[in-house]
mmCIF file of C-alpha atoms in Angstrom:
data_model
loop_
_atom_site.group_PDB
_atom_site.id
_atom_site.type_symbol
_atom_site.label_atom_id
_atom_site.label_comp_id
_atom_site.label_asym_id
_atom_site.label_seq_id
_atom_site.Cartn_x
_atom_site.Cartn_y
_atom_site.Cartn_z
ATOM 1 C CA ARG A 1 96.045 86.132 131.032
ATOM 2 C CA ALA A 2 92.471 87.419 131.021
ATOM 3 C CA ARG A 3 93.239 89.667 134.190
ATOM 4 C CA SER A 4 95.676 91.525 131.685
ATOM 5 C CA LEU A 5 93.098 91.991 129.248
ATOM 6 C CA THR A 6 90.532 93.413 131.401
ATOM 7 C CA SER A 7 91.554 97.350 130.764
ATOM 8 C CA ARG A 8 92.816 96.930 127.132
ATOM 9 C CA ALA A 9 90.369 94.332 125.747
ATOM 10 C CA PRO A 10 87.614 93.667 128.368
ATOM 11 C CA ALA A 11 85.494 91.602 125.894
ATOM 12 C CA ASP A 12 88.271 89.394 125.549
ATOM 13 C CA ALA A 13 88.522 89.260 129.379
ATOM 14 C CA LEU A 14 84.850 88.210 129.588
ATOM 15 C CA ARG A 15 85.262 85.281 127.242
ATOM 16 C CA PHE A 16 88.095 84.221 129.481
ATOM 17 C CA ALA A 17 86.101 84.759 132.556
ATOM 18 C CA ALA A 18 83.176 82.844 131.529
ATOM 19 C CA LEU A 19 85.386 79.574 130.529
ATOM 20 C CA ALA A 20 87.016 79.824 133.831
ATOM 21 C CA THR A 21 83.821 80.215 135.658
ATOM 22 C CA GLU A 22 82.466 77.401 133.792
ATOM 23 C CA LEU A 23 85.516 75.063 134.524
ATOM 24 C CA ALA A 24 85.667 76.124 138.031
ATOM 25 C CA HIS A 25 81.914 75.202 138.874
ATOM 26 C CA ARG A 26 82.380 71.950 137.010
ATOM 27 C CA ARG A 27 85.164 71.071 139.472
ATOM 28 C CA SER A 28 83.545 72.721 142.583
ATOM 29 C CA GLU A 29 86.768 75.010 142.628
ATOM 30 C CA TRP A 30 84.783 78.054 144.665
ATOM 31 C CA VAL A 31 87.751 80.200 145.288
ATOM 32 C CA GLN A 32 88.571 80.005 141.657
ATOM 33 C CA ALA A 33 84.993 80.445 140.564
ATOM 34 C CA GLY A 34 84.809 83.490 142.530
ATOM 35 C CA SER A 35 88.208 85.029 141.255
ATOM 36 C CA ALA A 36 86.633 84.338 137.764
ATOM 37 C CA TYR A 37 83.412 86.142 138.529
ATOM 38 C CA ARG A 38 85.477 88.957 139.675
ATOM 39 C CA LEU A 39 87.233 89.089 136.696
ATOM 40 C CA ARG A 40 84.020 89.196 134.775
ATOM 41 C CA GLY A 41 83.035 92.292 137.341
ATOM 42 C CA GLN A 42 85.949 94.117 136.446
ATOM 43 C CA ALA A 43 85.513 93.603 132.797
ATOM 44 C CA LEU A 44 81.954 94.704 133.083
ATOM 45 C CA ARG A 45 83.289 97.847 134.872
ATOM 46 C CA VAL A 46 85.610 98.848 132.137
ATOM 47 C CA MET A 47 82.634 98.556 129.786
ATOM 48 C CA ALA A 48 80.519 100.516 131.858
ATOM 49 C CA ARG A 49 78.086 97.710 132.318
ATOM 50 C CA HIS A 50 77.752 98.385 136.067
ATOM 51 C CA GLU A 51 74.382 96.487 137.074
ATOM 52 C CA GLU A 52 76.019 93.253 135.333
ATOM 53 C CA ALA A 53 79.265 94.128 137.200
ATOM 54 C CA ILE A 54 77.787 94.322 140.761
ATOM 55 C CA GLN A 55 75.810 90.832 139.733
ATOM 56 C CA ALA A 56 79.237 89.500 139.025
ATOM 57 C CA PHE A 57 80.688 90.478 141.982
ATOM 58 C CA THR A 58 77.964 89.523 144.296
ATOM 59 C CA ALA A 59 78.402 86.018 142.502
ATOM 60 C CA ALA A 60 82.007 85.928 143.285
ATOM 61 C CA SER A 61 81.112 86.621 147.123
ATOM 62 C CA ASP A 62 78.790 83.764 146.855
ATOM 63 C CA CYS A 63 81.264 81.466 145.549
ATOM 64 C CA ALA A 64 84.198 82.593 148.142
ATOM 65 C CA GLU A 65 81.508 82.073 150.944
ATOM 66 C CA LEU A 66 81.095 78.338 149.646
ATOM 67 C CA ALA A 67 84.969 78.180 149.718
ATOM 68 C CA GLY A 68 84.551 79.327 153.565
ATOM 69 C CA ASP A 69 86.917 82.440 152.793
ATOM 70 C CA ALA A 70 85.335 85.468 154.242
ATOM 71 C CA GLY A 71 87.995 87.777 153.680
ATOM 72 C CA PHE A 72 87.784 86.662 149.886
ATOM 73 C CA ALA A 73 84.095 87.140 150.189
ATOM 74 C CA ALA A 74 84.197 90.652 151.407
ATOM 75 C CA GLN A 75 87.401 91.768 149.016
ATOM 76 C CA VAL A 76 85.564 90.436 145.725
ATOM 77 C CA GLN A 77 82.802 92.965 146.578
ATOM 78 C CA ILE A 78 84.539 96.266 146.553
ATOM 79 C CA GLY A 79 84.388 96.753 142.998
ATOM 80 C CA SER A 80 80.692 97.099 143.624
ATOM 81 C CA ILE A 81 81.216 100.106 145.574
ATOM 82 C CA ASP A 82 82.178 102.300 142.550
ATOM 83 C CA SER A 83 79.766 100.556 139.927
ATOM 84 C CA MET A 84 76.867 101.599 142.871
ATOM 85 C CA GLY A 85 78.217 105.051 142.692
ATOM 86 C CA MET A 86 78.276 105.196 138.862
ATOM 87 C CA LEU A 87 74.580 104.098 139.053
ATOM 88 C CA GLY A 88 73.907 106.503 141.381
ATOM 89 C CA ARG A 89 73.291 104.342 144.314
ATOM 90 C CA TYR A 90 75.475 106.539 146.679
ATOM 91 C CA ASP A 91 73.957 105.449 150.172
ATOM 92 C CA GLU A 92 73.925 101.937 149.217
ATOM 93 C CA ALA A 93 77.682 102.273 147.918
ATOM 94 C CA VAL A 94 78.621 103.873 151.074
ATOM 95 C CA ALA A 95 76.734 101.283 153.305
ATOM 96 C CA LEU A 96 78.535 98.528 151.636
ATOM 97 C CA ALA A 97 82.164 100.337 151.678
ATOM 98 C CA ARG A 98 81.669 100.532 155.444
ATOM 99 C CA ARG A 99 80.497 97.003 155.978
ATOM 100 C CA LEU A 100 83.297 95.705 153.795
ATOM 101 C CA GLU A 101 85.779 97.754 155.703
ATOM 102 C CA ARG A 102 84.518 96.214 158.956
ATOM 103 C CA GLU A 103 84.407 92.634 157.533
ATOM 104 C CA LEU A 104 88.055 93.012 156.238
ATOM 105 C CA ARG A 105 89.356 94.164 159.331
ATOM 106 C CA ALA A 106 87.810 91.765 161.208
ATOM 107 C CA VAL A 107 90.158 89.020 159.462
ATOM 108 C CA GLY A 108 92.954 91.191 159.124
ATOM 109 C CA GLU A 109 92.707 92.142 155.587
ATOM 110 C CA GLU A 110 93.928 95.751 156.350
ATOM 111 C CA ILE A 111 95.130 96.556 152.923
ATOM 112 C CA HIS A 112 91.846 95.660 151.240
ATOM 113 C CA ALA A 113 89.923 97.257 153.992
ATOM 114 C CA ALA A 114 91.828 100.465 153.051
ATOM 115 C CA ARG A 115 90.571 99.754 149.601
ATOM 116 C CA ALA A 116 87.219 99.890 150.622
ATOM 117 C CA LEU A 117 88.056 103.299 152.391
ATOM 118 C CA CYS A 118 89.124 104.504 149.141
ATOM 119 C CA ASN A 119 86.092 103.822 147.073
ATOM 120 C CA GLU A 120 83.841 105.120 149.709
ATOM 121 C CA GLY A 121 86.226 108.501 149.426
ATOM 122 C CA SER A 122 85.481 108.256 145.993
ATOM 123 C CA ILE A 123 81.575 108.276 146.430
ATOM 124 C CA HIS A 124 81.904 111.287 148.980
ATOM 125 C CA PHE A 125 83.988 113.186 146.438
ATOM 126 C CA ARG A 126 81.391 112.409 143.569
ATOM 127 C CA ARG A 127 78.717 113.632 145.927
ATOM 128 C CA ASP A 128 80.473 116.943 146.641
ATOM 129 C CA ARG A 129 81.234 115.980 150.255
ATOM 130 C CA PRO A 130 85.108 116.816 150.630
ATOM 131 C CA SER A 131 85.536 116.635 154.214
ATOM 132 C CA GLU A 132 83.806 112.936 154.243
ATOM 133 C CA ALA A 133 86.160 112.117 151.277
ATOM 134 C CA LEU A 134 89.440 113.492 153.059
ATOM 135 C CA ARG A 135 88.353 111.478 156.289
ATOM 136 C CA CYS A 136 88.579 108.481 153.950
ATOM 137 C CA TYR A 137 91.654 109.057 152.091
ATOM 138 C CA GLU A 138 93.718 109.817 155.198
ATOM 139 C CA SER A 139 92.679 106.654 156.931
ATOM 140 C CA ALA A 140 93.222 104.606 153.887
ATOM 141 C CA GLY A 141 96.500 106.337 153.121
ATOM 142 C CA GLU A 142 97.727 105.404 156.711
ATOM 143 C CA ILE A 143 97.257 101.849 156.297
ATOM 144 C CA LEU A 144 98.400 101.837 152.241
ATOM 145 C CA ASP A 145 101.725 103.893 152.731
ATOM 146 C CA ARG A 146 102.823 100.584 155.063
ATOM 147 C CA GLY A 147 101.837 98.360 152.168
ATOM 148 C CA GLU A 148 103.887 97.042 149.363
ATOM 149 C CA ASP A 149 102.121 98.914 146.385
ATOM 150 C CA PRO A 150 103.366 102.115 145.998
ATOM 151 C CA LEU A 151 101.267 102.854 142.940
ATOM 152 C CA ILE A 152 98.031 102.598 145.203
ATOM 153 C CA SER A 153 99.683 104.414 147.595
ATOM 154 C CA ALA A 154 100.539 107.526 145.392
ATOM 155 C CA ALA A 155 96.897 107.271 143.664
ATOM 156 C CA VAL A 156 95.301 108.100 147.230
ATOM 157 C CA ARG A 157 97.906 110.973 147.838
ATOM 158 C CA ILE A 158 96.647 112.143 144.564
ATOM 159 C CA ASN A 159 92.981 111.880 145.479
ATOM 160 C CA ARG A 160 93.903 113.452 148.941
ATOM 161 C CA ALA A 161 95.561 116.470 147.151
ATOM 162 C CA ASN A 162 92.477 116.965 144.904
ATOM 163 C CA VAL A 163 90.225 117.176 148.149
ATOM 164 C CA LEU A 164 92.551 119.524 149.737
ATOM 165 C CA THR A 165 92.780 121.928 146.732
ATOM 166 C CA GLN A 166 88.919 121.745 146.555
ATOM 167 C CA LEU A 167 89.030 122.628 150.594
ATOM 168 C CA GLY A 168 91.305 125.646 149.894
ATOM 169 C CA ARG A 169 94.244 123.949 151.649
ATOM 170 C CA LEU A 170 96.851 124.420 148.845
ATOM 171 C CA ASP A 171 99.900 124.093 151.031
ATOM 172 C CA GLU A 172 98.780 120.795 152.308
ATOM 173 C CA ALA A 173 97.831 119.511 148.801
ATOM 174 C CA MET A 174 101.280 120.690 147.472
ATOM 175 C CA GLY A 175 103.128 118.966 150.231
ATOM 176 C CA LEU A 176 101.791 115.562 149.225
#
């Protein structure tokens, strides 16, 4: 229920996340605690409280590591990439994106690795580095087009089209 509230009622999502986190800690259910911290981070991002969001994503990763789940530990940090970018911490965001991509690929989490690549592309786009952004979006698109989420695949195509337009490659952009 809290997950569905994240974008439309982030304050409510924060309350649900706090309760879920408390219960999971009491029971030493570290994957559930990690999920609750991730939810907290997502709600905080919606509220533009990016420093707190990064702290929540780090706590989520710490819980996943306690559970022995390296893939989940990397996955829950993906939201930090965008938050770091929003805070102007671009180099740190790119470094995190690249590290998470490597870690996620190493455990077979290709879709999540592609999401890290998408976030890296967004950082490059914000920094007016369209060629680097395009490289990320194209690599991510190859993976996401094989996945089961047509919405994320379409979002990456839109990002690619924006970059191609910026590069003056309108025919390619229109072909997406």
